[in-house]
Coordinates of C-alpha atoms and ligand atoms in Angstrom, one line a residue:
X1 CA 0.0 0.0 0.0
X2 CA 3.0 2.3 0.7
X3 CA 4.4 1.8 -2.7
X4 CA 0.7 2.8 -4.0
X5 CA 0.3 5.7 -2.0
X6 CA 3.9 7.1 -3.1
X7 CA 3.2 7.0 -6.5
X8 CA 0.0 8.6 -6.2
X9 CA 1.4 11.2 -4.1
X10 CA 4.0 11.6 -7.3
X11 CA 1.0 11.7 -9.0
X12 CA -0.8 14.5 -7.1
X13 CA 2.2 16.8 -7.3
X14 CA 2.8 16.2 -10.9
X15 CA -0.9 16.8 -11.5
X16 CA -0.6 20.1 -10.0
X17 CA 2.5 21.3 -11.1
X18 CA 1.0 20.1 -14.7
X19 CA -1.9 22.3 -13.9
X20 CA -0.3 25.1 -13.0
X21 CA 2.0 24.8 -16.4
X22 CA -1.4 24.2 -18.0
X23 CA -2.8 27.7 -16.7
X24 CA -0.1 29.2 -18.3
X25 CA -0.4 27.2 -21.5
X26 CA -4.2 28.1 -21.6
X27 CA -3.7 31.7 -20.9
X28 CA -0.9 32.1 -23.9
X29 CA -3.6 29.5 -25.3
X30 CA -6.5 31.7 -24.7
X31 CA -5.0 35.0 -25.4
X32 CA -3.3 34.3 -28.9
X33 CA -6.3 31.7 -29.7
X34 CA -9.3 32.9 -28.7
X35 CA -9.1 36.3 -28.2
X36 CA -7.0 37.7 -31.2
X37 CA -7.3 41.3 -29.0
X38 CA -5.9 39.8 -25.8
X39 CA -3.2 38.2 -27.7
X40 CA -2.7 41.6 -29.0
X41 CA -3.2 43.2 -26.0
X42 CA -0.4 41.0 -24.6
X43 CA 2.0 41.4 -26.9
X44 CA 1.5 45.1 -27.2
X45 CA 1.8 45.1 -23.0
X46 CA 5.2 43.2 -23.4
X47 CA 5.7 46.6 -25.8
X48 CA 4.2 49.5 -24.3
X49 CA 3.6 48.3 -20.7
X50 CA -0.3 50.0 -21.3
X51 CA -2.3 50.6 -18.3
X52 CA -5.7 49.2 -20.0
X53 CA -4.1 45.7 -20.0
X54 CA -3.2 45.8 -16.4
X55 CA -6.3 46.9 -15.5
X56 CA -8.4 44.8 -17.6
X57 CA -6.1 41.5 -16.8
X58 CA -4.7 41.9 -13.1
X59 CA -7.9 41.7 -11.2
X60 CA -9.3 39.7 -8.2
X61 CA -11.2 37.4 -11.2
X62 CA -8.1 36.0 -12.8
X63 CA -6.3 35.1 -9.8
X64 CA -9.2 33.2 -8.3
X65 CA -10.3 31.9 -11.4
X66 CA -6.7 31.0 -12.2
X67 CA -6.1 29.5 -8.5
X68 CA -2.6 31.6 -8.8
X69 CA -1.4 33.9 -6.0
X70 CA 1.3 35.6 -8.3
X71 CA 1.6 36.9 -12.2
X72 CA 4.4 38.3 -13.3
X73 CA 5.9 39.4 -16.9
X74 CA 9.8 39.5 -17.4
X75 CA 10.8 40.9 -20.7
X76 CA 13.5 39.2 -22.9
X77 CA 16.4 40.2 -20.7
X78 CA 14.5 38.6 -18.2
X79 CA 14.2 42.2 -16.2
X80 CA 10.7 41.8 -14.7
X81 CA 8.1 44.5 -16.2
X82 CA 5.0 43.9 -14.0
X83 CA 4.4 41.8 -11.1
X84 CA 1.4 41.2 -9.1
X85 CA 0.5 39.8 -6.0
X86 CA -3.3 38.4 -4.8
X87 CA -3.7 35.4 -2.4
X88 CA -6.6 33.7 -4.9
X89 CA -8.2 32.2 -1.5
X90 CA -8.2 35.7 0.7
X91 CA -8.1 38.3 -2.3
X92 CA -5.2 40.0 0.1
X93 CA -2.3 41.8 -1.7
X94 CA 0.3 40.2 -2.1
X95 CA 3.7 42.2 -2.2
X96 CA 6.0 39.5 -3.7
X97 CA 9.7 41.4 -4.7
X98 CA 11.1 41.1 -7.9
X99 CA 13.8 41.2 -6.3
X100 CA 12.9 37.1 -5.3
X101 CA 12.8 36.4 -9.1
X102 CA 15.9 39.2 -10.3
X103 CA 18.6 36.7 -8.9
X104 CA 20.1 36.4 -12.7
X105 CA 21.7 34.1 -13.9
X106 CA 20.5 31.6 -10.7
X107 CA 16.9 32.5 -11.6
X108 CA 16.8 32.7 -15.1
X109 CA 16.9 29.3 -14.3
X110 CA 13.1 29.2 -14.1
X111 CA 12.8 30.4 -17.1
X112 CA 12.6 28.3 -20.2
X113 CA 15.3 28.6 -22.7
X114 CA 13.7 30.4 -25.7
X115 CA 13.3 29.3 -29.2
X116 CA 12.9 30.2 -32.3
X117 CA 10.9 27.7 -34.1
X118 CA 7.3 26.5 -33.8
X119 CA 7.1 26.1 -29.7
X120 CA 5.7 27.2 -26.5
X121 CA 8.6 26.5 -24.2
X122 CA 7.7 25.9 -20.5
X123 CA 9.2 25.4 -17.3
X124 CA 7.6 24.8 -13.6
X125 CA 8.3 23.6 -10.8
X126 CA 9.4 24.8 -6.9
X127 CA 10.5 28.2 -5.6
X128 CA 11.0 29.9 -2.3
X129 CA 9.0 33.4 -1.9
X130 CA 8.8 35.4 1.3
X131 CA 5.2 33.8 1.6
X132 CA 6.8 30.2 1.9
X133 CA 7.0 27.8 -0.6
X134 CA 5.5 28.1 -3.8
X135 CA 5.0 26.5 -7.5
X136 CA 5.9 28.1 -10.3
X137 CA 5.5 27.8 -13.9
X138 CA 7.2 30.0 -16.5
X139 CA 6.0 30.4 -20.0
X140 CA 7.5 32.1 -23.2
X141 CA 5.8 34.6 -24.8
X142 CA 6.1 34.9 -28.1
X143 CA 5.1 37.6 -31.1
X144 CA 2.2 35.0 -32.6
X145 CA 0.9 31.7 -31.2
X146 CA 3.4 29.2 -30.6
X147 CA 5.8 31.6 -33.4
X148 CA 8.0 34.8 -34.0
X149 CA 10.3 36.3 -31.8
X150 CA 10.7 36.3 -27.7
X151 CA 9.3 38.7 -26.3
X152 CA 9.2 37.8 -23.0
X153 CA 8.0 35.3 -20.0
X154 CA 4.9 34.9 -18.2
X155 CA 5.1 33.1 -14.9
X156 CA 2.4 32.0 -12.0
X157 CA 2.7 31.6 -8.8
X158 CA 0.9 29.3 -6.7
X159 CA 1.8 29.4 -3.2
X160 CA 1.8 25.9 -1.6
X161 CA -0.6 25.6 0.8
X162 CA -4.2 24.3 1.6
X163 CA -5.3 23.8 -2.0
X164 CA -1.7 22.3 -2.7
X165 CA -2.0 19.5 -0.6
X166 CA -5.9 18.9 -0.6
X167 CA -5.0 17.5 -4.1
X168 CA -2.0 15.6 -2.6
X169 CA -4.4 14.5 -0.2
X170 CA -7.2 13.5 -2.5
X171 CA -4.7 11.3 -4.7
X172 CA -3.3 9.2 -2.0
X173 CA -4.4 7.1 1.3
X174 CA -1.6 9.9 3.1
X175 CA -1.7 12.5 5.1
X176 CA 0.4 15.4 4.0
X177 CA 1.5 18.6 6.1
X178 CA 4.4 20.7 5.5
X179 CA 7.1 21.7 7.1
X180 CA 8.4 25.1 6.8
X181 CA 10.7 25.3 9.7
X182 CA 13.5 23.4 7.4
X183 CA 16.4 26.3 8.0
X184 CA 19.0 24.8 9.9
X185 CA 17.8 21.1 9.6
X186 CA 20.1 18.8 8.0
X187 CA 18.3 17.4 4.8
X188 CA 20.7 15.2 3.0
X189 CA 19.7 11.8 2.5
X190 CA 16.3 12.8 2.1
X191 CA 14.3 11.3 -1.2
X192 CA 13.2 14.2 -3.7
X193 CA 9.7 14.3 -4.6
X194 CA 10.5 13.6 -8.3
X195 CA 13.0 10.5 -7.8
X196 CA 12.0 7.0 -8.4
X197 CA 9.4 5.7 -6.0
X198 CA 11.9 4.0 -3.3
X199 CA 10.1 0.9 -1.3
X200 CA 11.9 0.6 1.7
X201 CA 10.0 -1.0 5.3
X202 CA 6.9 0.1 5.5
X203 CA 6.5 3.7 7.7
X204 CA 4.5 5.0 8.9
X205 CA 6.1 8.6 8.5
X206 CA 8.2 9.7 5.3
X207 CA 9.8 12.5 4.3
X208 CA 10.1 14.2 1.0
X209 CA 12.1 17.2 0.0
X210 CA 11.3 19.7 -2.5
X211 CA 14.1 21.6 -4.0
X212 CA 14.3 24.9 -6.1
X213 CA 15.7 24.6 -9.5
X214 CA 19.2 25.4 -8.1
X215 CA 19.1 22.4 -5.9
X216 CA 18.3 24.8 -2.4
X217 CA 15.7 23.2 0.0
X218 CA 12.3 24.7 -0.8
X219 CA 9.8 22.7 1.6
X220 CA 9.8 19.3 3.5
X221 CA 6.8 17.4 3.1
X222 CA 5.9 14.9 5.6
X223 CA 3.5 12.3 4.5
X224 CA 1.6 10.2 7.2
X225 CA 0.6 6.5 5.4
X226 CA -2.9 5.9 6.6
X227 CA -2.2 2.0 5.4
X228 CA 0.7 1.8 6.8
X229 CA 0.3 3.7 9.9
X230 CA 0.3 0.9 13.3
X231 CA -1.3 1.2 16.9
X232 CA 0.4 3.6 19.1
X233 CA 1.2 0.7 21.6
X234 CA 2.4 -1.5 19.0
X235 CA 4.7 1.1 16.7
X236 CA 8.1 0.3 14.7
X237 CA 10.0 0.3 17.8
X238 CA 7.8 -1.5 20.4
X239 CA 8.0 -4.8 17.7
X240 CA 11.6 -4.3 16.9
X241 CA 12.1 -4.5 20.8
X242 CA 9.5 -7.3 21.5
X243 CA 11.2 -9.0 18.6
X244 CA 14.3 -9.0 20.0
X245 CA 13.4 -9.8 23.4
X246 CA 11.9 -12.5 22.4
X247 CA 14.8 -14.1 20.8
X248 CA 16.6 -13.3 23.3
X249 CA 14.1 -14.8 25.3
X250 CA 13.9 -17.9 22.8
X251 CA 17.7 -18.0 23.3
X252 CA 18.2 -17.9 26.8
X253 CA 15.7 -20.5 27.0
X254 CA 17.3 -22.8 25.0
X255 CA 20.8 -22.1 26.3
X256 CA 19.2 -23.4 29.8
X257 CA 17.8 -26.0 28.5
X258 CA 21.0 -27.1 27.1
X259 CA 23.2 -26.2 29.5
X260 CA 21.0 -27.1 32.6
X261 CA 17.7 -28.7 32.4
X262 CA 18.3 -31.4 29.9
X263 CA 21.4 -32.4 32.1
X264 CA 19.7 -32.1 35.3
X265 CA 17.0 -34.6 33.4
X266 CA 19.7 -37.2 32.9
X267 CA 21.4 -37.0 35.7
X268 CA 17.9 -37.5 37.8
X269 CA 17.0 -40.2 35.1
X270 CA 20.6 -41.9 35.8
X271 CA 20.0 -41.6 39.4
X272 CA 16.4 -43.0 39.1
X273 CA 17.6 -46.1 37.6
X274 CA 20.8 -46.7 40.2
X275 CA 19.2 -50.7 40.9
X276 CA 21.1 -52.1 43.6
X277 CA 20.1 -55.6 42.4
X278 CA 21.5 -55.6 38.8
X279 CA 24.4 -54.2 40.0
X280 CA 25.8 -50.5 41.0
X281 CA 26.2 -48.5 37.6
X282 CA 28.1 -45.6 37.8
X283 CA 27.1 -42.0 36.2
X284 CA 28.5 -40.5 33.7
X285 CA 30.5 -38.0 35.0
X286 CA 30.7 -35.5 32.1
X287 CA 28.4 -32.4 32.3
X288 CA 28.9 -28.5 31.0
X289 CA 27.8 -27.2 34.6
X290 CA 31.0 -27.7 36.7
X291 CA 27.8 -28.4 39.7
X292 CA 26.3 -30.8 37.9
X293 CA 29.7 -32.8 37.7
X294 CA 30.3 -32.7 41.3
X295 CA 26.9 -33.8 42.2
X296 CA 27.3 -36.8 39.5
X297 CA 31.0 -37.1 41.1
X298 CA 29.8 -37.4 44.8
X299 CA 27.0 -40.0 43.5
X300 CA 29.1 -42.1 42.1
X301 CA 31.5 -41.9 45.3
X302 CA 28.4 -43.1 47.2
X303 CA 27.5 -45.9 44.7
X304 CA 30.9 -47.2 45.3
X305 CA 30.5 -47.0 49.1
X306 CA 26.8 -48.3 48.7
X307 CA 28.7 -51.0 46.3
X308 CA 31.5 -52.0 49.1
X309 CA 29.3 -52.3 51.9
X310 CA 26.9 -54.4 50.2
X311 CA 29.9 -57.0 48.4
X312 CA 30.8 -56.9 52.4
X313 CA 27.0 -57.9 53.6
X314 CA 26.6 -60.2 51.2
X315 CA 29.8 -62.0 51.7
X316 CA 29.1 -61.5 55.7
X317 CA 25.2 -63.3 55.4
X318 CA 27.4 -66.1 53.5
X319 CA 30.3 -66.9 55.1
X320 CA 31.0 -68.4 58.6
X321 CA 32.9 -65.8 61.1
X322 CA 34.7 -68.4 63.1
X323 CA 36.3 -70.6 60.1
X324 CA 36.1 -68.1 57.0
X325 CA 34.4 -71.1 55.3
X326 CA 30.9 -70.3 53.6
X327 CA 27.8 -70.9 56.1
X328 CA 24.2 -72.6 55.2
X329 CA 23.2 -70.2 53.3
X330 CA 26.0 -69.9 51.5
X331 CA 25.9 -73.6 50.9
X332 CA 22.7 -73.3 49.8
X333 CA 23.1 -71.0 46.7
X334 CA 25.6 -72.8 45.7
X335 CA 24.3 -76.3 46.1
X336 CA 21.4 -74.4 43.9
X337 CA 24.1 -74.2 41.3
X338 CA 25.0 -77.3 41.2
X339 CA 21.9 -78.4 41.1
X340 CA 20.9 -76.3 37.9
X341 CA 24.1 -77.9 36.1
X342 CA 22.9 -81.6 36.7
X343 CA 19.3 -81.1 35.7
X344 CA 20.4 -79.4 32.4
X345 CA 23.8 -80.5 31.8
X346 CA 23.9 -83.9 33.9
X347 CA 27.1 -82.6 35.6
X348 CA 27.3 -85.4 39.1
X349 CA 28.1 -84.0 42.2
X350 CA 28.6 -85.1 45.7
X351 CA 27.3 -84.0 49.1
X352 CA 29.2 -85.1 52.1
X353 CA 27.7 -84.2 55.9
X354 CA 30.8 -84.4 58.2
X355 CA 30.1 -84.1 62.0
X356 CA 32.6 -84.1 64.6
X357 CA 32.6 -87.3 67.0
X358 CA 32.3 -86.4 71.1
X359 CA 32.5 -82.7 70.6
X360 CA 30.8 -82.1 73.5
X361 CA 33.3 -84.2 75.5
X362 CA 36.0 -82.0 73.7
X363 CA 34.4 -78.7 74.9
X364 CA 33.6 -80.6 78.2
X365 CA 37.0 -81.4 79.0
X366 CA 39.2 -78.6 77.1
X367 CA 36.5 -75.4 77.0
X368 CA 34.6 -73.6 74.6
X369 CA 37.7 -71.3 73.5
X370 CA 39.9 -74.6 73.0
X371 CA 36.4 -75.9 71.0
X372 CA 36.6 -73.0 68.7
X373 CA 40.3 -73.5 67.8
X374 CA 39.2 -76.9 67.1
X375 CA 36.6 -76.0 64.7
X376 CA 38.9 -73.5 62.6
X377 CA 41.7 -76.0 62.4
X378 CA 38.9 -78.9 61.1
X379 CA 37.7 -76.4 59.3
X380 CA 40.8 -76.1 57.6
X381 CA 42.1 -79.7 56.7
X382 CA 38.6 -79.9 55.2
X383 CA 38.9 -77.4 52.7
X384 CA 42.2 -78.4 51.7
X385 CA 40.4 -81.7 50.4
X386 CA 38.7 -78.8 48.7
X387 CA 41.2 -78.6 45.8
X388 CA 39.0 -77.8 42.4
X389 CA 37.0 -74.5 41.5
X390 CA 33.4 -76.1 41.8
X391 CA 34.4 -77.9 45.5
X392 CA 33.2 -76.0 48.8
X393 CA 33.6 -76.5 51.7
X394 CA 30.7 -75.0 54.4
X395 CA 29.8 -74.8 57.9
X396 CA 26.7 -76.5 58.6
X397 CA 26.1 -75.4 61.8
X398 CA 27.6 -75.9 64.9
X399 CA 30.9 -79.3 65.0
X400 CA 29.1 -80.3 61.6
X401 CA 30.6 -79.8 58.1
X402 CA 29.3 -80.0 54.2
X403 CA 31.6 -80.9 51.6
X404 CA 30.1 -80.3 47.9
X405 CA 32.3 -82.1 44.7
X406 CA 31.5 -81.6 41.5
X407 CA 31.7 -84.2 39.0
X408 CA 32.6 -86.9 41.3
X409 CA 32.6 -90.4 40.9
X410 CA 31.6 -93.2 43.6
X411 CA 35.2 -94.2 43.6
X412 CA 37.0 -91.1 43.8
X413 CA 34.5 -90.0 46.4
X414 CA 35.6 -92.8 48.8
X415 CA 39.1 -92.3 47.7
X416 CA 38.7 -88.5 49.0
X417 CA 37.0 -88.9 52.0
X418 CA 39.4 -92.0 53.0
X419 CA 42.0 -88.7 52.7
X420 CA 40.1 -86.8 54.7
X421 CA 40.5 -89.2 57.5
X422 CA 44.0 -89.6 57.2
X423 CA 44.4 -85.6 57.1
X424 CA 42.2 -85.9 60.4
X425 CA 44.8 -88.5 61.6
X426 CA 47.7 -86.0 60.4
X427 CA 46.1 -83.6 62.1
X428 CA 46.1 -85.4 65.2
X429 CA 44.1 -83.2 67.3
X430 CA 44.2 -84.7 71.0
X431 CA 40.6 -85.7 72.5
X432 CA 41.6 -88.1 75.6
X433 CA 37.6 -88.0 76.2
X434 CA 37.1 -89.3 72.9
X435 CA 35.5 -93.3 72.7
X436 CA 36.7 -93.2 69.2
X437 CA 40.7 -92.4 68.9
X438 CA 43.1 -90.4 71.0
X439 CA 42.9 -87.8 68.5
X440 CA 40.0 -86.1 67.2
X441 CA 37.9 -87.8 64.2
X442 CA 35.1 -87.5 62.4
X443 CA 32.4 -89.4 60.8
X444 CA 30.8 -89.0 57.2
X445 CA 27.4 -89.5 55.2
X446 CA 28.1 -88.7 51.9
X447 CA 25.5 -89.2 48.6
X448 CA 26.4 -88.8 45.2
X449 CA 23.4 -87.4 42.8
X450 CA 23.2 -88.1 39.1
X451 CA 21.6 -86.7 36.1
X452 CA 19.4 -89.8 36.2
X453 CA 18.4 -88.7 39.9
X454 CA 16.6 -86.0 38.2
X455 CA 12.6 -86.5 38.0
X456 CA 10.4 -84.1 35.9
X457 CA 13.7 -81.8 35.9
X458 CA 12.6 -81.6 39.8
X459 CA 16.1 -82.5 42.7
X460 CA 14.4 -81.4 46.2
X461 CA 17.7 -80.0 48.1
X462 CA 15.7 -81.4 51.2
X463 CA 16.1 -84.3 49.6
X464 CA 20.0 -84.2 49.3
X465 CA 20.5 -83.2 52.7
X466 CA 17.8 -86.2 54.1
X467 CA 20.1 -88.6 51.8
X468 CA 23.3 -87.1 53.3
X469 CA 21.7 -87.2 56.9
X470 CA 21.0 -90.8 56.9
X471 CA 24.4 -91.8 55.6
X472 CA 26.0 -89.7 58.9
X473 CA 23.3 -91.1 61.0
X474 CA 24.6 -94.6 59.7
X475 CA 28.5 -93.6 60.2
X476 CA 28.0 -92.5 63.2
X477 CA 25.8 -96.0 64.2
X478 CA 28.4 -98.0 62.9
X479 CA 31.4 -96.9 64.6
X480 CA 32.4 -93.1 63.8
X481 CA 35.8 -92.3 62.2
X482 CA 34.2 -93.4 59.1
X483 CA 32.4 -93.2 56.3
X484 CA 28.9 -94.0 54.5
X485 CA 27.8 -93.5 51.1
X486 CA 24.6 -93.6 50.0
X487 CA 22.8 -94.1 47.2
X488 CA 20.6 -90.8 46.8
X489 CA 17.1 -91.6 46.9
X490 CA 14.3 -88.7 46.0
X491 CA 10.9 -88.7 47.1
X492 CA 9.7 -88.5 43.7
X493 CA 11.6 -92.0 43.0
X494 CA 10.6 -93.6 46.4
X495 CA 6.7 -92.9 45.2
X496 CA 7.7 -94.3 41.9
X497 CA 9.0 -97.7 43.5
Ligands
GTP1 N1 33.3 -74.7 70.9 C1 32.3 -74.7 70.1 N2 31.4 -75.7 70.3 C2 30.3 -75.8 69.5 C3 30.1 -74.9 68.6 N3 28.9 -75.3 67.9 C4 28.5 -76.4 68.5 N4 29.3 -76.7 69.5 C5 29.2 -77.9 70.4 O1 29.3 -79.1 69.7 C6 28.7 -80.1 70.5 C7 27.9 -81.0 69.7 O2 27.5 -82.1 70.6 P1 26.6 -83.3 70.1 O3 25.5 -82.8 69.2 O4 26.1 -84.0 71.3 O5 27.6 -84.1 69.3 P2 28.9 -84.9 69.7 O6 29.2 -84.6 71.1 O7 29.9 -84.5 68.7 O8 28.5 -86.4 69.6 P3 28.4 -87.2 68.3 O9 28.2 -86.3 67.2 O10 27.3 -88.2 68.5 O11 29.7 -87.9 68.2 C8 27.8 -79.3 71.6 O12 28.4 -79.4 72.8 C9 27.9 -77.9 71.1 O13 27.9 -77.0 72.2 C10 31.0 -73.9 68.4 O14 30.9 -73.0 67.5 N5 32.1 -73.8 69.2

């Protein structure tokens, strides 16, 4: 819409310069056309300087008729030979100098260059007056219409004011005021009226310069764009600042998000899934925020912490303080274990249930503290026997012992515990309250269980230790310091038989 409005404003002042340079065209026009006399008259002025044709032309009529505030003949040395002055909107005298158009050569400038041949020569545009701004338009007279010799120039005046710019006005969307007050005021850079329409950002306020024929400011025309014009609390400035605050806003915004809040989000996230039963995983450790890596540092010291002193419980709920060796419930996972590798790989293994003979008598005789010692030095020889990866060696409970073998034959079982009783011998623990030997012995119930024990891929543990239980119960019947193994039986097999 701005580009529109600026060429019709164009428009407007061509229009009314062009009408101005009309009046003067239609006047030589009307005086050597239509009114053979006046063009007589005229000519004979430009001769004589008669009083009739002043009287008869420069009246109230022709300048308000006209719409021209100023007329003025200069004869062919451009000297002016009348000149007069009527506002065409007040009828007030106007006293313009000559002296404003006598500035020769600068304002024979407004003046067309004259000719010879067929031609009316013309020339208009801006001038400065003592009554402000005005339009001009300058005509050659000649001795004939449009022929003969110079004799002269006619020129109008209109001074640029109300009637000016209600034509500006009426052309365009704008609103157009002028401004005088231009002395001082530094004007370069401003567009001229008469230069190429120039698009730049829509504004709602533009400036446009007039100029006199010898380039001097002349008037500043300010031209308000209806279209283009926005609401006071939104103007050019307000949205260049909201624009910018907002991406700074934008910015900032995504600079925290980066910097802090998506971090922050992983590091809770990595926190959130620290699961003690998979296993401690430590968090990564490498963050942008210097805090954010200390907090991620000190976690990860705790994990480790957390870490040791569970490896430490763990190995505590399984392992018997007094001998070091594994306890039940040690024995129990791993007899699980074992268990799992002969129902799906057939892997044999033995269970052996060894139980001191006449501890109490021991304890009796040598005290509790001399007991203990007993126990860890047992405890000892037996895991000795203990020589491959998959053998343990446990505490049951109290003077009682479980041995585990994997992938043990009948053979080498009785070979291993026959060992075990000579290490008891080697030993040679003294018991003088023992019924047994003078040293202190032990007795065995041992059970070896096959893949061909298994029964709907089912081996009760209960089962193994009830096998294992028997065979002690029978060593210890038949003697102690010895051995019994027996053939593993399952309750699933016994209902079977
Ligand atoms: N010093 C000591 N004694 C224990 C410990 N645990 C169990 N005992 C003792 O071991 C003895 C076991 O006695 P019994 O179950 O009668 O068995 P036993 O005297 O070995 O007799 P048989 O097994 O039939 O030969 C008890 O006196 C318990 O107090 C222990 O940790 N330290």
């Amino acid at each position: 819409m701005a580009e529109k409005e600026l060429k019709l404003l164009n428009y407007g002042v061509q229009t009314a310069l062009t009408s101005l340079s009309r009046l003067t065209y239609d006047y030589s026009v009307w005086t050597s056309t239509y009114d053979y006399s006046v063009w007589t008259s005229t000519y004979d002025f430009m001769h004589d300087l008669n009083e009739e044709y002043i009287d008869e032309n420069m009246v109230p009529d022709t300048f308000n008729s006209l719409k021209v505030d100023g007329i003025f003949y200069l004869n062919e040395n451009f000297e002016p030979i009348l000149t007069k002055g009527l506002h065409h909107l007040s009828d007030v005298e106007l006293t313009f100098s000559f002296y404003d158009f006598k500035k020769y050569p600068l304002n024979s400038k407004m003046l067309p260059t004259p000719i010879s041949g067929e031609g009316a020569p013309h020339k208009e545009g801006f001038i400065n007056t003592q009554y402000g701004p005005a339009l001009f338009s300058a005509f050659q007279i000649r001795d004939s219409n449009k022929f003969g010799g110079n004799r002269g120039f006619l020129i109008f005046i209109q001074l640029v004011e109300e009637p000016f710019l209600d034509l500006l006005n009426q052309s365009t969307l704008t609103k157009i005021s002028i401004d005088n007050d231009i002395v001082g005021k530094n004007l370069s850079g401003l567009p001229l009226w008469n230069e190429k329409v120039k698009i730049e950002d829509v504004k709602p306020y533009r400036h446009i310069l007039f100029q006199d024929m010898n380039g001097l400011p002349v008037t500043v025309l300010k031209i308000k764009h209806s279209k283009g014009d926005l609401p006071p609390l939104i103007n050019e400035h307000s949205l260049i600042f909201i624009s910018i605050l907002s991406l700074f806003i934008y910015l900032f915004y995504h600079l925290i998000t980066h910097t802090i809040i998506k971090p922050v989000k992983k590091l809770a996230l990595s926190i959130k899934l620290i699961d003690g039963e998979l296993g401690f995983k430590l968090l990564d450790d490498k963050f942008s925020v210097k805090e954010l890596m200390i907090v991620s540092n000190n976690v990860n010291q705790l994990i480790n912490t957390v870490q040791q002193q569970n490896d430490l419980l763990r190995k505590q709920a399984t392992t018997d303080q007094l001998t070091s060796l594994i306890n039940r419930h040690g024995l129990l996972a791993v007899l699980e274990i074992h268990k799992d590798l002969c129902i799906r790989q057939g892997i044999t293994f033995a269970v052996v249930m060894c139980d001191i003979d006449h501890f109490k008598q021991y304890n009796d005789h040598f005290g509790h503290l001399e007991g203990d010692q007993a126990l860890v030095d047992v405890a000892q020889v037996l895991k000795l026997q203990c020589k491959r990866a998959n053998d343990y060696c446990a505490r049951y409970g109290g003077e009682e012992f479980t041995l585990l073998f994997s992938d043990m034959s009948e053979n080498d079982l009785q070979e291993k515990l026959l060992r075990i009783g000579d290490a008891m011998k080697t030993l040679n623990i003294a018991h003088p309250k023992s019924q047994t030997a003078p040293h202190m012995t032990f007795s065995c119930g041992a059970t070896i269980i096959k893949a061909t024990d298994v029964v709907d891929h089912s081996l009760p543990i209960s089962d193994i230790f009830k096998c294992a239980d028997q065979a002690l119960y029978e060593a210890k019947s038949t003697g102690r310091n010895n051995f019994v193994i027996k053939e593993f039986v399952t309750l699933a097999s016994d209902e079977q038989r």
